[in-house]
Amino acid sequence: MRNRLGSESRGTIELTLAMVLSGTLGVFVVESGASPFTVVFFRCVFGAVALGAYSLARGFFTGHGLTRRNLGLAALGGVFIVFNWVFLFEAYEATSISFATVVYHTQPFFLVLLGALVLRERIGAAKVGWLAVAFAGLVLVSGVRPGDTASLKGLGFALAAAVLYALATIVTKRISGVRPHLIALVQVTVGIPLLLPFAGFGEAARLGAGWGWLAGLGLIHTGVMYVLMYAAYAKLPTARIAVLAFTYPAVAMVVDWAVYGHHIGLVQALGVPLIVLASLRVTLAKAPQAPPAPQAPPASQLPHTRAAAPAPRTEGHAPAAASPSATRSA
């Protein structure tokens, strides 16, 4: 019992640190000074280096389990994940980090809807009710007024990112017997040739100090952050993950205010707890607690590894992430 409590305490610290790092993601994106496609391209490059080195050092390539089927599914999930990042970063640019992050956390509801459409999963009356609550919260948070083109654009980008993240989660959940670190490595590696035609190497050559921020996105927010999340998922029950996952948007909103002076209005603030509460209820209702085991994101937030950052979780691994943050990220 004492060992179990100690393990959960370590997992709590690891996941909290990972979510705090997720909350600083937007600042690294903005401060890099690069366009979203360029940012995501170099995040994939530096992230592949970080995850590849870690996996090699830990011996994860031995008995990797990457069959043709698993590799194909991981690659498909990678397509969804990298474009999820592009849309999320476009949302940062169009509106603010706070606004985009809150809207992005509607991912669990798209996951439920896509599960019903793609996997023909049944949506009970309770879930329908919480989806309605989340929609009401989204309307309040958006605060979009007629003619407010920037907010409408940002809202569309953030919602598109949430849908892509949910798709990545559905695909990645069908992978079994593969360590999450390797799934994430495949996903970011796929992003390199995929985004190569869109990356602005001319602007990259003029970034100067921006290279430090880009390297941080790959090494810290894709390497260190994912390692911390996966280690935590193996130690924590789903309920704990669900609660700690919301450290991400909370930190993102504080950082956005402290660094850029951005904050959501009073009416918008009323919608935040509605989305948070509905997300928790939907997440905890659909997934029973799983026993500790090696796991996997999304994203981003890579996959429902929820990110703004994180890769989606996979079958046969640790408890599922509770929100987009627990994977992503963003």
Short mmCIF file of C-alpha atoms in Angstrom, two decimals:
data_model
loop_
_atom_site.label_atom_id
_atom_site.label_comp_id
_atom_site.label_asym_id
_atom_site.label_seq_id
_atom_site.Cartn_x
_atom_site.Cartn_y
_atom_site.Cartn_z
CA MET A 1 0.00 0.00 0.00
CA ARG A 2 2.80 2.39 0.94
CA ASN A 3 4.64 1.66 -2.33
CA ARG A 4 1.43 2.27 -4.27
CA LEU A 5 0.85 5.61 -2.56
CA GLY A 6 4.44 6.58 -3.22
CA SER A 7 4.06 5.65 -6.88
CA GLU A 8 0.88 7.72 -7.19
CA SER A 9 2.58 10.68 -5.53
CA ARG A 10 5.43 10.51 -8.06
CA GLY A 11 2.91 10.19 -10.86
CA THR A 12 1.03 13.25 -9.60
CA ILE A 13 4.22 15.32 -9.56
CA GLU A 14 5.23 14.09 -13.03
CA LEU A 15 1.85 14.81 -14.61
CA THR A 16 1.59 18.20 -12.91
CA LEU A 17 5.01 19.16 -14.29
CA ALA A 18 3.99 17.92 -17.74
CA MET A 19 0.79 19.99 -17.66
CA VAL A 20 2.66 23.08 -16.47
CA LEU A 21 5.01 22.65 -19.44
CA SER A 22 1.96 22.30 -21.71
CA GLY A 23 0.68 25.61 -20.39
CA THR A 24 3.82 27.38 -21.62
CA LEU A 25 3.54 25.93 -25.13
CA GLY A 26 1.81 28.98 -26.59
CA VAL A 27 4.57 31.35 -25.47
CA PHE A 28 7.21 29.23 -27.22
CA VAL A 29 5.13 29.25 -30.41
CA VAL A 30 4.55 33.01 -30.38
CA GLU A 31 8.09 33.95 -29.32
CA SER A 32 9.66 31.82 -32.04
CA GLY A 33 8.39 34.38 -34.54
CA ALA A 34 7.80 31.66 -37.15
CA SER A 35 4.62 30.81 -39.05
CA PRO A 36 2.54 27.84 -37.76
CA PHE A 37 3.67 25.45 -40.53
CA THR A 38 7.31 26.28 -39.90
CA VAL A 39 6.89 25.94 -36.14
CA VAL A 40 5.28 22.51 -36.44
CA PHE A 41 7.89 21.31 -38.96
CA PHE A 42 10.79 22.10 -36.64
CA ARG A 43 8.86 20.83 -33.63
CA CYS A 44 8.68 17.51 -35.47
CA VAL A 45 12.40 17.60 -36.31
CA PHE A 46 13.59 18.39 -32.78
CA GLY A 47 10.90 16.16 -31.25
CA ALA A 48 11.98 13.20 -33.37
CA VAL A 49 15.56 13.68 -32.20
CA ALA A 50 14.52 13.86 -28.54
CA LEU A 51 12.11 10.90 -28.61
CA GLY A 52 14.45 8.84 -30.80
CA ALA A 53 17.40 9.37 -28.45
CA TYR A 54 15.28 8.53 -25.39
CA SER A 55 13.80 5.41 -26.97
CA LEU A 56 17.24 4.23 -28.06
CA ALA A 57 18.73 4.82 -24.61
CA ARG A 58 15.89 2.88 -22.97
CA GLY A 59 16.09 0.00 -25.44
CA PHE A 60 12.53 0.51 -26.72
CA PHE A 61 13.46 -0.48 -30.26
CA THR A 62 13.96 -4.06 -29.12
CA GLY A 63 10.67 -5.95 -29.48
CA HIS A 64 9.05 -2.72 -30.68
CA GLY A 65 5.80 -4.33 -31.91
CA LEU A 66 5.58 -2.02 -34.93
CA THR A 67 3.90 -4.37 -37.38
CA ARG A 68 2.83 -3.10 -40.78
CA ARG A 69 -0.68 -2.51 -39.41
CA ASN A 70 0.51 -0.70 -36.27
CA LEU A 71 2.97 1.39 -38.26
CA GLY A 72 0.25 2.40 -40.72
CA LEU A 73 -2.15 3.38 -37.94
CA ALA A 74 0.58 5.35 -36.15
CA ALA A 75 1.44 7.16 -39.38
CA LEU A 76 -2.23 8.01 -40.02
CA GLY A 77 -2.51 9.30 -36.46
CA GLY A 78 0.60 11.36 -37.14
CA VAL A 79 -1.07 13.08 -40.08
CA PHE A 80 -3.96 14.12 -37.83
CA ILE A 81 -1.64 15.16 -35.00
CA VAL A 82 0.68 17.43 -36.98
CA PHE A 83 -2.18 19.26 -38.68
CA ASN A 84 -3.89 19.49 -35.28
CA TRP A 85 -0.83 21.41 -34.12
CA VAL A 86 -0.90 23.64 -37.21
CA PHE A 87 -4.53 24.61 -36.63
CA LEU A 88 -4.00 25.18 -32.89
CA PHE A 89 -1.02 27.44 -33.55
CA GLU A 90 -3.03 29.30 -36.21
CA ALA A 91 -5.68 29.85 -33.52
CA TYR A 92 -3.02 31.35 -31.21
CA GLU A 93 -2.11 33.77 -33.97
CA ALA A 94 -5.70 34.72 -34.83
CA THR A 95 -6.94 35.29 -31.27
CA SER A 96 -5.04 34.53 -28.07
CA ILE A 97 -3.47 31.59 -26.27
CA SER A 98 -6.20 31.63 -23.59
CA PHE A 99 -9.11 31.64 -26.02
CA ALA A 100 -7.62 28.97 -28.29
CA THR A 101 -6.71 26.69 -25.38
CA VAL A 102 -10.17 26.78 -23.80
CA VAL A 103 -11.93 26.10 -27.13
CA TYR A 104 -9.39 23.34 -27.88
CA HIS A 105 -10.53 21.57 -24.72
CA THR A 106 -13.80 20.62 -26.40
CA GLN A 107 -11.88 17.58 -27.73
CA PRO A 108 -13.62 15.03 -25.45
CA PHE A 109 -16.98 15.93 -26.98
CA PHE A 110 -15.76 15.51 -30.54
CA LEU A 111 -14.31 12.17 -29.45
CA VAL A 112 -17.75 11.11 -28.23
CA LEU A 113 -19.45 12.30 -31.43
CA LEU A 114 -16.87 10.69 -33.70
CA GLY A 115 -17.10 7.49 -31.68
CA ALA A 116 -20.81 7.41 -32.41
CA LEU A 117 -20.32 8.15 -36.12
CA VAL A 118 -17.22 6.07 -36.85
CA LEU A 119 -17.32 3.30 -34.26
CA ARG A 120 -21.12 3.32 -33.80
CA GLU A 121 -20.78 3.73 -30.06
CA ARG A 122 -24.00 4.53 -28.24
CA ILE A 123 -24.40 8.00 -26.71
CA GLY A 124 -26.52 7.84 -23.57
CA ALA A 125 -28.89 10.55 -22.38
CA ALA A 126 -26.38 11.70 -19.75
CA LYS A 127 -23.67 12.30 -22.35
CA VAL A 128 -26.10 14.19 -24.56
CA GLY A 129 -26.91 16.41 -21.58
CA TRP A 130 -23.24 17.12 -20.85
CA LEU A 131 -22.60 17.80 -24.52
CA ALA A 132 -25.33 20.43 -24.34
CA VAL A 133 -23.70 21.95 -21.25
CA ALA A 134 -20.34 22.04 -23.04
CA PHE A 135 -21.91 23.69 -26.08
CA ALA A 136 -23.44 26.37 -23.84
CA GLY A 137 -20.01 26.93 -22.31
CA LEU A 138 -18.45 27.16 -25.76
CA VAL A 139 -20.98 29.80 -26.83
CA LEU A 140 -20.16 31.86 -23.74
CA VAL A 141 -16.39 31.44 -24.13
CA SER A 142 -16.39 32.31 -27.81
CA GLY A 143 -17.98 35.71 -27.15
CA VAL A 144 -17.97 36.15 -30.90
CA ARG A 145 -19.86 39.20 -32.18
CA PRO A 146 -21.07 39.77 -35.76
CA GLY A 147 -18.23 41.17 -37.80
CA ASP A 148 -15.56 39.92 -35.36
CA THR A 149 -13.58 38.15 -38.09
CA ALA A 150 -10.49 37.43 -35.97
CA SER A 151 -12.45 35.67 -33.23
CA LEU A 152 -14.48 33.70 -35.76
CA LYS A 153 -11.28 32.64 -37.50
CA GLY A 154 -9.61 31.67 -34.23
CA LEU A 155 -12.69 29.76 -33.11
CA GLY A 156 -12.74 27.82 -36.38
CA PHE A 157 -9.04 26.96 -36.17
CA ALA A 158 -9.30 25.80 -32.53
CA LEU A 159 -12.36 23.65 -33.26
CA ALA A 160 -10.64 22.14 -36.31
CA ALA A 161 -7.63 21.30 -34.11
CA ALA A 162 -9.94 19.64 -31.57
CA VAL A 163 -11.59 17.51 -34.28
CA LEU A 164 -8.22 16.40 -35.67
CA TYR A 165 -7.03 15.52 -32.18
CA ALA A 166 -10.13 13.40 -31.62
CA LEU A 167 -9.52 11.61 -34.94
CA ALA A 168 -5.91 10.95 -33.92
CA THR A 169 -7.12 9.50 -30.63
CA ILE A 170 -9.58 7.14 -32.33
CA VAL A 171 -6.89 5.89 -34.71
CA THR A 172 -4.22 5.48 -32.04
CA LYS A 173 -6.55 3.60 -29.68
CA ARG A 174 -6.55 0.81 -32.27
CA ILE A 175 -2.81 0.24 -31.82
CA SER A 176 -1.78 -2.43 -29.33
CA GLY A 177 1.53 -3.79 -28.08
CA VAL A 178 3.59 -0.68 -28.91
CA ARG A 179 5.16 1.69 -26.41
CA PRO A 180 3.65 5.19 -26.54
CA HIS A 181 7.08 6.75 -26.98
CA LEU A 182 7.52 4.86 -30.24
CA ILE A 183 4.03 5.82 -31.45
CA ALA A 184 4.83 9.47 -30.75
CA LEU A 185 8.18 9.06 -32.53
CA VAL A 186 6.46 7.68 -35.64
CA GLN A 187 3.93 10.52 -35.56
CA VAL A 188 6.48 13.34 -35.40
CA THR A 189 8.70 11.59 -37.96
CA VAL A 190 5.75 11.45 -40.37
CA GLY A 191 5.32 15.19 -39.88
CA ILE A 192 8.78 15.96 -41.31
CA PRO A 193 8.19 14.97 -44.97
CA LEU A 194 4.51 15.89 -44.68
CA LEU A 195 5.22 19.52 -43.74
CA LEU A 196 8.46 19.93 -45.68
CA PRO A 197 6.73 21.62 -48.67
CA PHE A 198 5.03 24.12 -46.35
CA ALA A 199 7.95 25.02 -44.09
CA GLY A 200 9.36 28.50 -44.60
CA PHE A 201 13.12 28.00 -44.70
CA GLY A 202 13.62 31.60 -45.77
CA GLU A 203 11.93 32.89 -42.63
CA ALA A 204 13.72 30.24 -40.55
CA ALA A 205 17.07 31.61 -41.67
CA ARG A 206 16.11 35.00 -40.20
CA LEU A 207 14.75 33.78 -36.85
CA GLY A 208 17.86 34.39 -34.77
CA ALA A 209 16.89 33.81 -31.13
CA GLY A 210 13.69 32.20 -32.38
CA TRP A 211 15.66 29.01 -32.95
CA GLY A 212 15.95 28.58 -29.20
CA TRP A 213 12.17 28.67 -28.86
CA LEU A 214 11.75 26.17 -31.72
CA ALA A 215 14.29 23.82 -30.17
CA GLY A 216 12.45 24.13 -26.87
CA LEU A 217 9.18 23.08 -28.50
CA GLY A 218 10.79 19.89 -29.76
CA LEU A 219 13.11 19.00 -26.91
CA ILE A 220 10.99 20.19 -23.97
CA HIS A 221 7.36 20.16 -25.11
CA THR A 222 7.68 17.02 -27.26
CA GLY A 223 10.53 15.16 -25.58
CA VAL A 224 10.58 15.88 -21.85
CA MET A 225 6.84 16.56 -21.59
CA TYR A 226 5.79 13.30 -23.22
CA VAL A 227 8.24 11.25 -21.15
CA LEU A 228 6.79 12.80 -17.98
CA MET A 229 3.20 12.17 -19.12
CA TYR A 230 3.76 8.55 -20.08
CA ALA A 231 5.54 7.84 -16.81
CA ALA A 232 2.65 9.44 -14.90
CA TYR A 233 -0.11 7.62 -16.83
CA ALA A 234 1.34 4.29 -15.75
CA LYS A 235 1.03 5.27 -12.09
CA LEU A 236 -2.28 7.15 -11.86
CA PRO A 237 -5.97 6.24 -12.01
CA THR A 238 -8.09 7.86 -14.70
CA ALA A 239 -9.89 10.13 -12.21
CA ARG A 240 -6.61 11.68 -11.04
CA ILE A 241 -5.45 12.19 -14.63
CA ALA A 242 -8.77 13.83 -15.50
CA VAL A 243 -8.41 16.43 -12.76
CA LEU A 244 -4.70 17.14 -13.23
CA ALA A 245 -5.15 17.53 -16.99
CA PHE A 246 -6.89 20.86 -16.42
CA THR A 247 -3.67 22.26 -14.97
CA TYR A 248 -2.76 22.86 -18.63
CA PRO A 249 -5.47 25.39 -19.58
CA ALA A 250 -5.22 27.05 -16.17
CA VAL A 251 -1.47 27.62 -16.59
CA ALA A 252 -1.94 28.68 -20.23
CA MET A 253 -4.44 31.38 -19.21
CA VAL A 254 -2.19 32.68 -16.43
CA VAL A 255 0.87 32.72 -18.69
CA ASP A 256 -1.05 34.46 -21.49
CA TRP A 257 -2.13 37.17 -19.04
CA ALA A 258 1.31 37.54 -17.41
CA VAL A 259 3.31 37.67 -20.67
CA TYR A 260 0.93 39.28 -23.16
CA GLY A 261 -1.75 40.88 -21.01
CA HIS A 262 -4.47 38.80 -22.66
CA HIS A 263 -7.44 37.65 -20.64
CA ILE A 264 -10.96 36.48 -21.36
CA GLY A 265 -13.91 38.66 -20.41
CA LEU A 266 -16.39 38.10 -17.60
CA VAL A 267 -19.04 36.51 -19.82
CA GLN A 268 -16.43 34.28 -21.43
CA ALA A 269 -15.16 33.27 -18.00
CA LEU A 270 -18.62 31.93 -17.13
CA GLY A 271 -18.28 29.39 -19.93
CA VAL A 272 -14.95 27.93 -18.74
CA PRO A 273 -16.30 25.97 -15.72
CA LEU A 274 -19.12 24.61 -17.90
CA ILE A 275 -16.63 23.16 -20.38
CA VAL A 276 -14.37 21.85 -17.59
CA LEU A 277 -17.21 20.20 -15.68
CA ALA A 278 -18.77 18.66 -18.78
CA SER A 279 -15.39 17.39 -19.97
CA LEU A 280 -14.68 15.72 -16.63
CA ARG A 281 -18.11 14.08 -16.49
CA VAL A 282 -17.92 12.79 -20.06
CA THR A 283 -14.36 11.52 -19.65
CA LEU A 284 -14.91 9.75 -16.35
CA ALA A 285 -18.23 8.29 -17.48
CA LYS A 286 -16.84 6.68 -20.60
CA ALA A 287 -13.68 5.10 -19.23
CA PRO A 288 -13.42 2.94 -16.10
CA GLN A 289 -10.22 3.02 -14.15
CA ALA A 290 -7.52 0.84 -15.66
CA PRO A 291 -4.72 -0.96 -13.79
CA PRO A 292 -1.28 0.62 -14.01
CA ALA A 293 0.67 -0.47 -17.10
CA PRO A 294 3.00 1.01 -19.70
CA GLN A 295 0.91 3.42 -21.69
CA ALA A 296 0.47 6.12 -24.33
CA PRO A 297 -0.96 10.45 -26.02
CA PRO A 298 -2.27 12.65 -29.33
CA ALA A 299 -0.65 14.68 -29.14
CA SER A 300 -1.90 17.50 -28.29
CA GLN A 301 -2.57 17.66 -27.49
CA LEU A 302 0.41 14.53 -29.59
CA PRO A 303 -2.73 12.32 -29.31
CA HIS A 304 -6.01 11.82 -26.42
CA THR A 305 -2.40 11.75 -25.52
CA ARG A 306 -4.86 15.93 -24.95
CA ALA A 307 -2.03 19.46 -26.77
CA ALA A 308 -1.87 21.19 -26.94
CA ALA A 309 0.29 18.71 -26.97
CA PRO A 310 0.39 15.21 -26.13
CA ALA A 311 -0.03 11.66 -28.70
CA PRO A 312 -3.25 9.74 -28.17
CA ARG A 313 -3.38 6.85 -25.75
CA THR A 314 -3.31 3.27 -27.00
CA GLU A 315 -4.92 -0.01 -26.05
CA GLY A 316 -3.11 -2.14 -23.54
CA HIS A 317 -1.36 0.75 -21.90
CA ALA A 318 -1.89 3.11 -19.02
CA PRO A 319 -5.11 4.96 -18.10
CA ALA A 320 -6.46 7.29 -20.70
CA ALA A 321 -5.84 10.99 -20.65
CA ALA A 322 -8.73 12.98 -19.45
CA SER A 323 -8.62 15.95 -21.72
CA PRO A 324 -6.82 17.27 -24.76
CA SER A 325 -4.14 18.57 -22.48
CA ALA A 326 -3.27 15.20 -21.17
CA THR A 327 -2.01 14.30 -24.54
CA ARG A 328 -1.04 17.54 -26.40
CA SER A 329 -0.81 20.10 -27.15
CA ALA A 330 -1.40 21.25 -27.72
#
